[in-house]
PDB file of C-alpha atoms and ligand atoms in Angstrom:
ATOM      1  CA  UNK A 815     -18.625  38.951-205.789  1.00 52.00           C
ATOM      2  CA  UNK A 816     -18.181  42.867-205.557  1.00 64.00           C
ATOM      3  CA  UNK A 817     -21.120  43.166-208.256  1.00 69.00           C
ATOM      4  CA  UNK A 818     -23.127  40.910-205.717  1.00 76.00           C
ATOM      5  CA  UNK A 819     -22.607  42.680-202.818  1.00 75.00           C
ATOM      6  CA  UNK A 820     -24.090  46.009-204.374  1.00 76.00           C
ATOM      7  CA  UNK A 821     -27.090  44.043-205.475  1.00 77.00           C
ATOM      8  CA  UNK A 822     -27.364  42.984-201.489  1.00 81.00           C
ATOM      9  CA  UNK A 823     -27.348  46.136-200.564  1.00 83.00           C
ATOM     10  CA  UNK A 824     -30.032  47.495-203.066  1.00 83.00           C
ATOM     11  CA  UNK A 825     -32.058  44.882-201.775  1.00 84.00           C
ATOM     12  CA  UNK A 826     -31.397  46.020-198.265  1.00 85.00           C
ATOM     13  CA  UNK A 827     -31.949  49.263-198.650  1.00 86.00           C
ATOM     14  CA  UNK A 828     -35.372  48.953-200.223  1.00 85.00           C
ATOM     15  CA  UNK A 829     -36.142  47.371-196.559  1.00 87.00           C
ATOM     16  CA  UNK A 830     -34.705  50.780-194.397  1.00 89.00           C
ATOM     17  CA  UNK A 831     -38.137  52.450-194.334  1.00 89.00           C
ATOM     18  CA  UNK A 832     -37.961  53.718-190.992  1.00 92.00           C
ATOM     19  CA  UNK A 833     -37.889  57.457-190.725  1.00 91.00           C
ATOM     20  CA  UNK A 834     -34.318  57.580-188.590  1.00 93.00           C
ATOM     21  CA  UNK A 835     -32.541  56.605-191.978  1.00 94.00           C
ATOM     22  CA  UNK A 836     -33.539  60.004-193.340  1.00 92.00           C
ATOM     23  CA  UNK A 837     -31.158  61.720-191.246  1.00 93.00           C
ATOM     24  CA  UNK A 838     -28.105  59.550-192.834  1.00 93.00           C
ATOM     25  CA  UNK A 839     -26.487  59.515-196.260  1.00 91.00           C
ATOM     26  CA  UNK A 840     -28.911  57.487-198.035  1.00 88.00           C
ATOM     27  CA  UNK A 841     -25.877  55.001-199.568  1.00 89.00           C
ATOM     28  CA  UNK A 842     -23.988  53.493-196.339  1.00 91.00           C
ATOM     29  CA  UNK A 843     -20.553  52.707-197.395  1.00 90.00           C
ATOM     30  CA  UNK A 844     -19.126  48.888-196.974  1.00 89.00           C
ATOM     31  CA  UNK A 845     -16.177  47.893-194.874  1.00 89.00           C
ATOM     32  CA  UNK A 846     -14.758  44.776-193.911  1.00 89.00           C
ATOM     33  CA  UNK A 847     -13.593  44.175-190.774  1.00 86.00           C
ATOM     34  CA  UNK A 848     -11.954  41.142-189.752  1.00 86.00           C
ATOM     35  CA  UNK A 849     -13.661  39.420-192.433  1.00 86.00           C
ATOM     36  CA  UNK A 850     -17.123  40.680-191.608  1.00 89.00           C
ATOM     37  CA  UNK A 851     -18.733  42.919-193.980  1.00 89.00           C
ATOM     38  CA  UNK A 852     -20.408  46.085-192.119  1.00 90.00           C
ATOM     39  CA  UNK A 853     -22.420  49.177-192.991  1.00 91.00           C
ATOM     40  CA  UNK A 854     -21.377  52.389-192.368  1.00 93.00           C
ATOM     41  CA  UNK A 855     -24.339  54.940-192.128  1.00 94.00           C
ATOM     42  CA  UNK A 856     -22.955  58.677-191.816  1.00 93.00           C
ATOM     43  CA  UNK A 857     -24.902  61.200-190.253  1.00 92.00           C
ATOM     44  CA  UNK A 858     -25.878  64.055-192.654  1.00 89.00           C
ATOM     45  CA  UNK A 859     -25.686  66.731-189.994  1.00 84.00           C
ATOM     46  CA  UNK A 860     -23.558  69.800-191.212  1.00 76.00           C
ATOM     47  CA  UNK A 861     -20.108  69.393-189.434  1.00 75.00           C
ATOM     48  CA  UNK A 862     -21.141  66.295-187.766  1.00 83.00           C
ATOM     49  CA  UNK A 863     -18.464  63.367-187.848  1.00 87.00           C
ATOM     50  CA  UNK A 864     -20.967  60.616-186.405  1.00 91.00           C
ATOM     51  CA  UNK A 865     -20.528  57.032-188.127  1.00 91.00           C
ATOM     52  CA  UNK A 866     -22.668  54.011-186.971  1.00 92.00           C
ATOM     53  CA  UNK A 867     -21.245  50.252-188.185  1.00 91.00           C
ATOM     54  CA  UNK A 868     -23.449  47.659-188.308  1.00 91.00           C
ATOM     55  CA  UNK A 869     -22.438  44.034-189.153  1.00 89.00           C
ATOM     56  CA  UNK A 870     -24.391  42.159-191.670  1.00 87.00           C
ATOM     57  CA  UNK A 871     -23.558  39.099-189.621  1.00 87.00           C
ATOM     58  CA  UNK A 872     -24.160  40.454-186.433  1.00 82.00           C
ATOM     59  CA  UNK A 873     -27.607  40.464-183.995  1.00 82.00           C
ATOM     60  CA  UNK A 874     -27.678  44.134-184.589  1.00 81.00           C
ATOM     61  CA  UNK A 875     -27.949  44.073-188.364  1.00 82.00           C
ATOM     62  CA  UNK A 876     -31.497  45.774-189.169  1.00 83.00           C
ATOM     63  CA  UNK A 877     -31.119  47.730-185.168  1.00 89.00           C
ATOM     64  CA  UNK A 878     -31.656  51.218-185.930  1.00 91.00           C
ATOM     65  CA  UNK A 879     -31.586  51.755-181.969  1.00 91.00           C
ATOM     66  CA  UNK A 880     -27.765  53.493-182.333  1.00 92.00           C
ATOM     67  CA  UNK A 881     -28.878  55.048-185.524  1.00 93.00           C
ATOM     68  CA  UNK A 882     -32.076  56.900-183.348  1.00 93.00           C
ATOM     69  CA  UNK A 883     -30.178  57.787-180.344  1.00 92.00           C
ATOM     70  CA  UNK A 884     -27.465  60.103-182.382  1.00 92.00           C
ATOM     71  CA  UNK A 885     -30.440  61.437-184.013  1.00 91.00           C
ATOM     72  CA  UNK A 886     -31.648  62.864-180.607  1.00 89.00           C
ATOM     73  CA  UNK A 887     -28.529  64.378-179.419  1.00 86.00           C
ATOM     74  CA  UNK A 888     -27.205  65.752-183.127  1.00 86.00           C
ATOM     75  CA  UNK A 889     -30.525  67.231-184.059  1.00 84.00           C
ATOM     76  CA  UNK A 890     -32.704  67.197-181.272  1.00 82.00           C
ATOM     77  CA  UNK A 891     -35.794  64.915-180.088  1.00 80.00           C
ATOM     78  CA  UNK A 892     -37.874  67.709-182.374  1.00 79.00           C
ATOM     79  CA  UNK A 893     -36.750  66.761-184.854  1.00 82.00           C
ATOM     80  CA  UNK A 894     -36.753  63.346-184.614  1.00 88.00           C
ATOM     81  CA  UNK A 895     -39.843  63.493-183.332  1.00 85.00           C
ATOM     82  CA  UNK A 896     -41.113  65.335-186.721  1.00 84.00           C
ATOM     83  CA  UNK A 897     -39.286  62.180-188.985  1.00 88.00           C
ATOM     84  CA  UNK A 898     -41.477  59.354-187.025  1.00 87.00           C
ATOM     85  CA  UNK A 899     -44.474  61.258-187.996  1.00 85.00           C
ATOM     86  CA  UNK A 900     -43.295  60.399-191.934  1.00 84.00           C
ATOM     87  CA  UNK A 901     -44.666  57.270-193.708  1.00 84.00           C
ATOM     88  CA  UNK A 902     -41.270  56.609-194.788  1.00 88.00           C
ATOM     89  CA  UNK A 903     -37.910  57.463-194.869  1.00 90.00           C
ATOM     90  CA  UNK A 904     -37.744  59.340-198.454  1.00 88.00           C
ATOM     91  CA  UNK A 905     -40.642  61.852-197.162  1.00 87.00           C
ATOM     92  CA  UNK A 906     -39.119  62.372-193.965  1.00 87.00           C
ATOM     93  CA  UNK A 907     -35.618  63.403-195.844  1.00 88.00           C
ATOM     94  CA  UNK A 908     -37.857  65.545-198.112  1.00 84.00           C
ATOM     95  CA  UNK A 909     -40.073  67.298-195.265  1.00 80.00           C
ATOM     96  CA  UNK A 910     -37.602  67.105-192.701  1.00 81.00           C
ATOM     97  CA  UNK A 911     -34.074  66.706-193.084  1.00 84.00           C
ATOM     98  CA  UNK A 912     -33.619  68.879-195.861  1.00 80.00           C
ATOM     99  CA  UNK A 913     -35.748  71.834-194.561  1.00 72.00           C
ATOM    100  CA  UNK A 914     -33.315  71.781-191.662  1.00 73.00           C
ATOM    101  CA  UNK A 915     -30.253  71.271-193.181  1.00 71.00           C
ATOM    102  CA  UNK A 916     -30.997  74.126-196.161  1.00 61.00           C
ATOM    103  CA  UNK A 917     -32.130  77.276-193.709  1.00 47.00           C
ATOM    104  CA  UNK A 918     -30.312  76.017-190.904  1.00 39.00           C
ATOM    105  CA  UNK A 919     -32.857  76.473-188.327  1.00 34.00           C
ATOM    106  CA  UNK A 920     -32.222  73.361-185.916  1.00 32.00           C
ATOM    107  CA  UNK A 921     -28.303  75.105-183.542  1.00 31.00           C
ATOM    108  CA  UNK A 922     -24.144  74.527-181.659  1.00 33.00           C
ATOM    109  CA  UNK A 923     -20.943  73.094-181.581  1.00 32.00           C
ATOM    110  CA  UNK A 924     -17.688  74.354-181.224  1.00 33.00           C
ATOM    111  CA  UNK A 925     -16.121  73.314-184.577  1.00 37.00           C
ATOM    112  CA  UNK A 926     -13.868  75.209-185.579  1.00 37.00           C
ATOM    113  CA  UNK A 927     -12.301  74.980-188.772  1.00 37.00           C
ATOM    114  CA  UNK A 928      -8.921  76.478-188.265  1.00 44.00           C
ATOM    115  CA  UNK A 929      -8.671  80.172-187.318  1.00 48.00           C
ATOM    116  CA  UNK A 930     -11.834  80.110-189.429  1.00 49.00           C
ATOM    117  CA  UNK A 931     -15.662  80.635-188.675  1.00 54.00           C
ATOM    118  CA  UNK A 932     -17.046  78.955-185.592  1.00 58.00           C
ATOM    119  CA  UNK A 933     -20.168  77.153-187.025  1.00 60.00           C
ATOM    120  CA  UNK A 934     -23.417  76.434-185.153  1.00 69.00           C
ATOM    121  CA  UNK A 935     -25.239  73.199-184.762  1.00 68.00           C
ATOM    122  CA  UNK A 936     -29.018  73.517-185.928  1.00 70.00           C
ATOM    123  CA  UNK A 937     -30.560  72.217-182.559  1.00 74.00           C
ATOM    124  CA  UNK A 938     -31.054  74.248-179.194  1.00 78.00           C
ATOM    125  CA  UNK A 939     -29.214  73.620-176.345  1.00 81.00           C
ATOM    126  CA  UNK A 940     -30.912  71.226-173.863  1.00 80.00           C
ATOM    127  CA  UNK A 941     -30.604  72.432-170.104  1.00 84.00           C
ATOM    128  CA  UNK A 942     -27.750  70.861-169.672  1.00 84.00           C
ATOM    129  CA  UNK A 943     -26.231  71.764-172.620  1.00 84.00           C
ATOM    130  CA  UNK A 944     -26.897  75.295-171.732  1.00 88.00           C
ATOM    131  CA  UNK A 945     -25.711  75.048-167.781  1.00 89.00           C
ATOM    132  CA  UNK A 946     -22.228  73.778-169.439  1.00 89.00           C
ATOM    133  CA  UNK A 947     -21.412  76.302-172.096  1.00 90.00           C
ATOM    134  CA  UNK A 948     -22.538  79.311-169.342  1.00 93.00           C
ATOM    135  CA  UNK A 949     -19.742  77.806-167.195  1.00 92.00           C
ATOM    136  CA  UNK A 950     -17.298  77.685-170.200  1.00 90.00           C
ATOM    137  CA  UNK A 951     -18.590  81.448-171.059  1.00 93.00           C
ATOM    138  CA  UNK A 952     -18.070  82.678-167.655  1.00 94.00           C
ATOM    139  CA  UNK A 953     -14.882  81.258-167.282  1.00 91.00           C
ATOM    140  CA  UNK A 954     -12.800  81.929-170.631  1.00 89.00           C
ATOM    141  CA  UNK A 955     -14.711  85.435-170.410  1.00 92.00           C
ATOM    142  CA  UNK A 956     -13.994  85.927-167.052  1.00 91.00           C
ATOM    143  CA  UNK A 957     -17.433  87.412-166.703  1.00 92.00           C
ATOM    144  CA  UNK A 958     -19.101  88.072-163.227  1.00 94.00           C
ATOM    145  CA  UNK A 959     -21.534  85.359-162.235  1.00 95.00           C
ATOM    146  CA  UNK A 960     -24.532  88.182-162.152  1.00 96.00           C
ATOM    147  CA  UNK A 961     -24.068  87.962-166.085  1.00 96.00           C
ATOM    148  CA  UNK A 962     -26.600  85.782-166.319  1.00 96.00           C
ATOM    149  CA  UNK A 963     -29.432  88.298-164.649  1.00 96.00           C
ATOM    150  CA  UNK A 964     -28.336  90.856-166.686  1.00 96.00           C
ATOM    151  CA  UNK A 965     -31.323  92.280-168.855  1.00 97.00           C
ATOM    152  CA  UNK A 966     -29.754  92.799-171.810  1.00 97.00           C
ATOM    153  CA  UNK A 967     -28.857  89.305-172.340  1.00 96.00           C
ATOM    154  CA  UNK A 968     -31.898  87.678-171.429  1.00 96.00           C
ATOM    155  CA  UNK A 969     -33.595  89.696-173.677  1.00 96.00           C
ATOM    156  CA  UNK A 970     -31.263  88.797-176.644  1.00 94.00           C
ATOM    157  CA  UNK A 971     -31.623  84.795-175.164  1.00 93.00           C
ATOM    158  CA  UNK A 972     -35.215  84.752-174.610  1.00 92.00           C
ATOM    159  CA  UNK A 973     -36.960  87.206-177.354  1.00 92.00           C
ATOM    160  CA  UNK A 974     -38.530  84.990-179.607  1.00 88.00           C
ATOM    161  CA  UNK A 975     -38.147  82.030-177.178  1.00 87.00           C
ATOM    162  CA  UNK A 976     -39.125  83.045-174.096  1.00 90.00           C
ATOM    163  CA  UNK A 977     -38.956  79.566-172.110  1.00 88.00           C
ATOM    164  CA  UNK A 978     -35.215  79.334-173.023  1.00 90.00           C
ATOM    165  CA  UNK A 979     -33.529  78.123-169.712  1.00 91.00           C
ATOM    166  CA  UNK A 980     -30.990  80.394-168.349  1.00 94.00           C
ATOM    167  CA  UNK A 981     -29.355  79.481-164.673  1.00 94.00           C
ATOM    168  CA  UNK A 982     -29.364  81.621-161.867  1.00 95.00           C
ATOM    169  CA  UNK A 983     -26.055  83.376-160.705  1.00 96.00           C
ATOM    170  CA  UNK A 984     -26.385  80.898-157.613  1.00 95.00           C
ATOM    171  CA  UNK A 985     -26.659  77.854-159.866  1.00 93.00           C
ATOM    172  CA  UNK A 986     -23.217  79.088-162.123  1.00 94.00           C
ATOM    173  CA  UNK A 987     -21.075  79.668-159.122  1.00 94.00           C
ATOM    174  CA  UNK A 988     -22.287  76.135-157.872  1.00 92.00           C
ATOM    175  CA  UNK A 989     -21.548  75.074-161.316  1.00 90.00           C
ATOM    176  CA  UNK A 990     -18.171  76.780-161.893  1.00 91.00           C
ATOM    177  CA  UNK A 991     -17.307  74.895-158.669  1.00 90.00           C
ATOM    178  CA  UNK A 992     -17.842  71.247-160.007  1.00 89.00           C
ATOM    179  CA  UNK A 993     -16.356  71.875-163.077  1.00 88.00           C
ATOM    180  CA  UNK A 994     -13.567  72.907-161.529  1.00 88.00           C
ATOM    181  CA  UNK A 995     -13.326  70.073-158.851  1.00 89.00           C
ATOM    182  CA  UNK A 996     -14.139  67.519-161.698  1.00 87.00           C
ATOM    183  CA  UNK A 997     -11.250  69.336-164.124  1.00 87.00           C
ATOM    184  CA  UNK A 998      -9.033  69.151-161.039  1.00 89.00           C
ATOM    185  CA  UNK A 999      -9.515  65.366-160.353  1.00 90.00           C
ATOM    186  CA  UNK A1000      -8.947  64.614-164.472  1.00 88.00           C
ATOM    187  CA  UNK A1001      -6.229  66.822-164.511  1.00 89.00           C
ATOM    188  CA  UNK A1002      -4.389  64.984-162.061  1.00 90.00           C
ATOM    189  CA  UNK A1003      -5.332  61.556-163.388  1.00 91.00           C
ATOM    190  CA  UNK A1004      -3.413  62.859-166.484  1.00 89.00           C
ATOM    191  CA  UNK A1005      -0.308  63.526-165.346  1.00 92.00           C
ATOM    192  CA  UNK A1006       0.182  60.950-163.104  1.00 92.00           C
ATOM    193  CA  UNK A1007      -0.840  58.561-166.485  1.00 91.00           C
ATOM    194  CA  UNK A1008       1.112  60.312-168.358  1.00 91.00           C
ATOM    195  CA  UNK A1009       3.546  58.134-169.932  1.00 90.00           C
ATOM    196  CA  UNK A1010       6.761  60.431-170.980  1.00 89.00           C
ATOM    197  CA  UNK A1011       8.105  63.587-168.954  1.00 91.00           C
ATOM    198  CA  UNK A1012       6.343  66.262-166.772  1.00 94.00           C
ATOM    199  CA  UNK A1013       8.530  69.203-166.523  1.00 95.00           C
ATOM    200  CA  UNK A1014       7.178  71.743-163.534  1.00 94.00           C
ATOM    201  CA  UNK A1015       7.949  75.711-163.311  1.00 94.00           C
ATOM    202  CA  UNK A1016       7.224  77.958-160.925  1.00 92.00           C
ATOM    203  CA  UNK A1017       6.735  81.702-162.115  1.00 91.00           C
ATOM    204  CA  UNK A1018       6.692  84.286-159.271  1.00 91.00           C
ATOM    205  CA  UNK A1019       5.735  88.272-159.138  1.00 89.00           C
ATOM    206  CA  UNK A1020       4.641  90.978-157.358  1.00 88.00           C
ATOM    207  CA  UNK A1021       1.178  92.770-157.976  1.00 85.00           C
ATOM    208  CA  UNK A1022       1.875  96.523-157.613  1.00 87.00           C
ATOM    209  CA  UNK A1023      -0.032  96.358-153.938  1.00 85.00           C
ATOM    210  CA  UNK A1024       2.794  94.393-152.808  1.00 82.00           C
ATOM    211  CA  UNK A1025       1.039  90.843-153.080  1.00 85.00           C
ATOM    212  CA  UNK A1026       3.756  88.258-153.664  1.00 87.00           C
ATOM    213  CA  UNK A1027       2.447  85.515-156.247  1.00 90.00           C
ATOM    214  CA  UNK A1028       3.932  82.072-157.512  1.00 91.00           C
ATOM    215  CA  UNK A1029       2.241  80.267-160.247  1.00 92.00           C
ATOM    216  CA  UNK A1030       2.690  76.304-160.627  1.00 93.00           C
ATOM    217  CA  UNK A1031       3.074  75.435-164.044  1.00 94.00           C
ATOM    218  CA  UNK A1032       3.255  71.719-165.985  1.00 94.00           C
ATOM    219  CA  UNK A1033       4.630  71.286-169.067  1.00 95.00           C
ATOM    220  CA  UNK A1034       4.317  67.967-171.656  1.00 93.00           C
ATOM    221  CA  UNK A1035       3.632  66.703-174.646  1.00 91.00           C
ATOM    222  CA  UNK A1036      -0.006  64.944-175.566  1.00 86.00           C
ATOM    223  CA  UNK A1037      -0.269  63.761-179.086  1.00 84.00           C
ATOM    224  CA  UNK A1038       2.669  65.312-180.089  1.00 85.00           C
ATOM    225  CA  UNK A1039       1.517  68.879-179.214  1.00 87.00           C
ATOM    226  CA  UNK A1040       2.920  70.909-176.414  1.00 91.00           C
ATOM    227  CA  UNK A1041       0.835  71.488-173.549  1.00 90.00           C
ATOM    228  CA  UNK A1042       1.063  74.295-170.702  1.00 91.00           C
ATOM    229  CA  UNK A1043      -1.319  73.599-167.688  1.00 91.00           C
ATOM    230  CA  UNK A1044      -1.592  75.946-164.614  1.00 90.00           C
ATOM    231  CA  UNK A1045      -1.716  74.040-161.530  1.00 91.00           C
ATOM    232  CA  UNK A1046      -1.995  76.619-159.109  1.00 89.00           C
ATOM    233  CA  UNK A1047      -1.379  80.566-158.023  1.00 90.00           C
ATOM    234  CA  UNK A1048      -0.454  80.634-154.302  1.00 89.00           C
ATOM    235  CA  UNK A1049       0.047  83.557-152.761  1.00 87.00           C
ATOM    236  CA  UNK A1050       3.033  83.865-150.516  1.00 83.00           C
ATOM    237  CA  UNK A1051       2.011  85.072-147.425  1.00 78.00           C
ATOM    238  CA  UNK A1052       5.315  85.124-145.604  1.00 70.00           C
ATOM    239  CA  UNK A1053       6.528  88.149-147.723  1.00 62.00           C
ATOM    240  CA  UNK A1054       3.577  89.810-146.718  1.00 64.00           C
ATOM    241  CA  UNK A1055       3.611  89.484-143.388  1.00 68.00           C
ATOM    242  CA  UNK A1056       7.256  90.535-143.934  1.00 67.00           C
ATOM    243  CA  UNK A1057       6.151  93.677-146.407  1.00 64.00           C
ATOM    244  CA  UNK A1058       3.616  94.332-143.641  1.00 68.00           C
ATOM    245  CA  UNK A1059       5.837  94.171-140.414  1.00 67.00           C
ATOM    246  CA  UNK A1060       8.173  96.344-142.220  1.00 67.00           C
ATOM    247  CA  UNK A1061       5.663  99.133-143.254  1.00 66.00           C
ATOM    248  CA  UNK A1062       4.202  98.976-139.581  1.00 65.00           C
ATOM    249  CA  UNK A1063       7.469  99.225-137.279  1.00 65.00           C
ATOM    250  CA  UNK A1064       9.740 101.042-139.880  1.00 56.00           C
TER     251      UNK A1064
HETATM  252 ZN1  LIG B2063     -24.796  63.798-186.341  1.00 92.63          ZN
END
């Protein structure tokens, strides 16, 4: 039976010509689920943890539709597009795949292994990809929208790729603004969800030009880890109107 099912899948494999297979570990493993023998096909992308299953029983069961569409958001439609111009799968690994994955030229992801090294996907950002991690920069940098114009980091974005898309200043405040709405809106989805306690602080100060502060705070626990979330910093205008009647008729 088990001796059986290898020889299957020898046979099989001899039929995955296509190019997109280059980009997976060549052997897929075999799991059962439910009774239904699958392939798992893992993507061979440096830190990626991209699995596609495909049931030998199922409609899908030569489809390499799933298998192509990771391959043009993990390494990028270059790429991809540099595989389909292979005869076959085993030249595109060879001319393709493992170029990219030895010098590490295709780019980004956050992955962070611990309080280790961040490590860097091989592909470029796509515009999108780009707009989002400015408004992640900007924010846990607290940098000034203007960052973007400055010259000194265009030059280090665009030297040696000068069509790289960077936003305008305009375009980060407007997108700073509907990540925050959006974060907002998800935010409060999750606590009202939330299925154990909420506790809620308030932490209140003074800014040495006599600007009275309270900061909204929730507190919980998502998968076992606890979380701090900042739901707002109002500023208490009634002490300053106080503060300021006092300074101007005392
Ligand atoms: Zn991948």
């Amino acid at each position: 039976m088990r001796r059986n099912t290898y020889l299957n899948l020898e046979r099989m494999m001899k039929r995955w010509t296509s190019p997109v297979y280059a980009f997976y570990h060549p052997i897929p493993d075999i799991a059962y689920i439910d009774g239904h023998r699958a392939h798992v096909f893992k993507c061979t992308a440096k830190s990626c943890k991209y699995t596609c299953r495909r049931f030998l029983d199922g409609p899908d069961r030569s489809s390499t539709g799933n298998l192509i569409k990771h391959v043009k958001t993990c390494w990028g439609d270059v790429a991809y597009k540099a595989a389909t111009d292979c005869q076959h799968a085993n030249e595109a690994r060879e001319s393709v795949v493992k170029p990219l994955t030895t010098s590490g030229t295709i780019t980004t992801a956050f992955d962070r292994k611990g309080k280790g090294k961040v490590s860097y996907r091989h592909r470029q950002h796509t515009k999108t990809e780009t707009k989002a991690e400015i408004v992640r920069w900007v924010s846990e940098s607290v940098c000034l929208f203007k960052i973007v114009e400055d010259r000194g980091f265009l030059s280090l974005m665009k030297t040696g790729r000068p069509d790289y898309y960077i936003p305008s200043a305009s375009t980060v405040s407007r997108d700073v603004r509907i990540v925050f709405a959006r974060t907002r809106a998800r935010i409060g989805q999750m606590l009202q969800e939330h299925p154990g306690r909420i506790n809620f602080a308030t932490d209140a100060w003074t800014s040495p030009n006599h600007y009275a502060y309270v900061a909204v705070t929730a507190h919980l626990e998502v998968r076992g880890e606890p979380i701090c979330i900042v739901l707002d910093v109002v500023e208490l205008l009634v002490v300053r109107q106080y503060l300021d009647f006092n300074l101007l008729y005392h």
